[in-house]
């Protein structure tokens, strides 16, 4: 199917959004993240069809876009620092800058 109009993209979405969700859910293991990934993937589909009018809309192409969106989301999640369970920020655990690391000074700095 080649997207000649927004209704073609809508029909493509209606036909394949469940499969796109299954791919995203398997990759991300989270319902909300999978829904967001599918939405981002279909935004990418719309952008791609706007650039290349003759781009065929196929399920394997959509699954590849969904997979790429999921990979990007996973990479972003891995790069983001997270807070520890007790509420301590990860920045508190870094060694002080200087010539030598002194555990006592680091402990005192954390207590302050």
GROMACS .gro file of C-alpha atoms in nm:
model
  112
    1UNK     CA    1   0.000   0.000   0.000
    2UNK     CA    2   0.133   0.344  -0.093
    3UNK     CA    3   0.017   0.638   0.115
    4UNK     CA    4  -0.150   0.886  -0.116
    5UNK     CA    5  -0.360   1.054   0.152
    6UNK     CA    6  -0.402   1.080   0.529
    7UNK     CA    7  -0.688   0.829   0.507
    8UNK     CA    8  -0.440   0.572   0.368
    9UNK     CA    9  -0.215   0.622   0.669
   10UNK     CA   10  -0.518   0.597   0.898
   11UNK     CA   11  -0.621   0.269   0.736
   12UNK     CA   12  -0.263   0.142   0.771
   13UNK     CA   13  -0.271   0.237   1.140
   14UNK     CA   14  -0.605   0.065   1.198
   15UNK     CA   15  -0.479  -0.250   1.029
   16UNK     CA   16  -0.138  -0.277   1.196
   17UNK     CA   17  -0.134  -0.086   1.527
   18UNK     CA   18  -0.191  -0.403   1.732
   19UNK     CA   19   0.109  -0.575   1.575
   20UNK     CA   20   0.320  -0.262   1.630
   21UNK     CA   21   0.213  -0.262   1.996
   22UNK     CA   22   0.310  -0.629   2.035
   23UNK     CA   23   0.657  -0.557   1.897
   24UNK     CA   24   0.702  -0.258   2.128
   25UNK     CA   25   0.563  -0.437   2.433
   26UNK     CA   26   0.795  -0.734   2.381
   27UNK     CA   27   1.092  -0.502   2.352
   28UNK     CA   28   1.014  -0.254   2.631
   29UNK     CA   29   0.824  -0.475   2.880
   30UNK     CA   30   0.598  -0.185   2.981
   31UNK     CA   31   0.248  -0.097   2.862
   32UNK     CA   32   0.281   0.283   2.871
   33UNK     CA   33   0.627   0.283   2.714
   34UNK     CA   34   0.499   0.053   2.438
   35UNK     CA   35   0.204   0.284   2.364
   36UNK     CA   36   0.440   0.584   2.347
   37UNK     CA   37   0.675   0.395   2.117
   38UNK     CA   38   0.391   0.303   1.880
   39UNK     CA   39   0.278   0.664   1.871
   40UNK     CA   40   0.633   0.781   1.796
   41UNK     CA   41   0.665   0.515   1.528
   42UNK     CA   42   0.351   0.630   1.349
   43UNK     CA   43   0.473   0.990   1.366
   44UNK     CA   44   0.787   0.864   1.192
   45UNK     CA   45   0.570   0.686   0.934
   46UNK     CA   46   0.385   1.011   0.857
   47UNK     CA   47   0.715   1.200   0.826
   48UNK     CA   48   0.863   0.933   0.599
   49UNK     CA   49   0.562   0.927   0.369
   50UNK     CA   50   0.574   1.307   0.347
   51UNK     CA   51   0.937   1.289   0.230
   52UNK     CA   52   0.902   0.996  -0.008
   53UNK     CA   53   0.558   0.978  -0.162
   54UNK     CA   54   0.621   0.640  -0.324
   55UNK     CA   55   0.722   0.473   0.004
   56UNK     CA   56   0.514   0.156   0.038
   57UNK     CA   57   0.344   0.104   0.373
   58UNK     CA   58   0.429  -0.252   0.476
   59UNK     CA   59   0.418  -0.434   0.806
   60UNK     CA   60   0.791  -0.527   0.807
   61UNK     CA   61   0.881  -0.162   0.746
   62UNK     CA   62   0.657  -0.055   1.035
   63UNK     CA   63   0.802  -0.322   1.266
   64UNK     CA   64   1.153  -0.199   1.187
   65UNK     CA   65   1.051   0.158   1.271
   66UNK     CA   66   0.892   0.041   1.599
   67UNK     CA   67   1.204  -0.158   1.684
   68UNK     CA   68   1.427   0.143   1.616
   69UNK     CA   69   1.208   0.368   1.832
   70UNK     CA   70   1.225   0.110   2.114
   71UNK     CA   71   1.604   0.087   2.086
   72UNK     CA   72   1.629   0.467   2.104
   73UNK     CA   73   1.406   0.470   2.414
   74UNK     CA   74   1.615   0.199   2.581
   75UNK     CA   75   1.938   0.385   2.509
   76UNK     CA   76   1.792   0.704   2.651
   77UNK     CA   77   1.677   0.521   2.963
   78UNK     CA   78   2.022   0.368   3.015
   79UNK     CA   79   2.193   0.707   2.985
   80UNK     CA   80   1.967   0.888   3.229
   81UNK     CA   81   2.093   0.893   3.587
   82UNK     CA   82   1.843   0.763   3.835
   83UNK     CA   83   1.789   0.832   4.200
   84UNK     CA   84   1.860   0.558   4.449
   85UNK     CA   85   1.579   0.391   4.642
   86UNK     CA   86   1.652   0.585   4.960
   87UNK     CA   87   1.617   0.916   4.772
   88UNK     CA   88   1.991   0.982   4.752
   89UNK     CA   89   2.089   1.152   4.431
   90UNK     CA   90   2.362   0.973   4.235
   91UNK     CA   91   2.567   1.295   4.232
   92UNK     CA   92   2.614   1.253   4.609
   93UNK     CA   93   2.802   0.929   4.551
   94UNK     CA   94   3.073   1.073   4.328
   95UNK     CA   95   3.420   1.117   4.466
   96UNK     CA   96   3.528   1.474   4.536
   97UNK     CA   97   3.755   1.625   4.276
   98UNK     CA   98   4.113   1.654   4.385
   99UNK     CA   99   4.442   1.470   4.394
  100UNK     CA  100   4.343   1.193   4.632
  101UNK     CA  101   4.019   1.043   4.747
  102UNK     CA  102   3.967   1.073   5.120
  103UNK     CA  103   3.679   0.861   5.253
  104UNK     CA  104   3.643   1.072   5.568
  105UNK     CA  105   3.608   1.394   5.368
  106UNK     CA  106   3.353   1.232   5.136
  107UNK     CA  107   3.152   1.109   5.435
  108UNK     CA  108   3.155   1.454   5.595
  109UNK     CA  109   3.054   1.621   5.268
  110UNK     CA  110   2.763   1.383   5.234
  111UNK     CA  111   2.650   1.444   5.590
  112UNK     CA  112   2.644   1.820   5.532
   0.00000   0.00000   0.00000
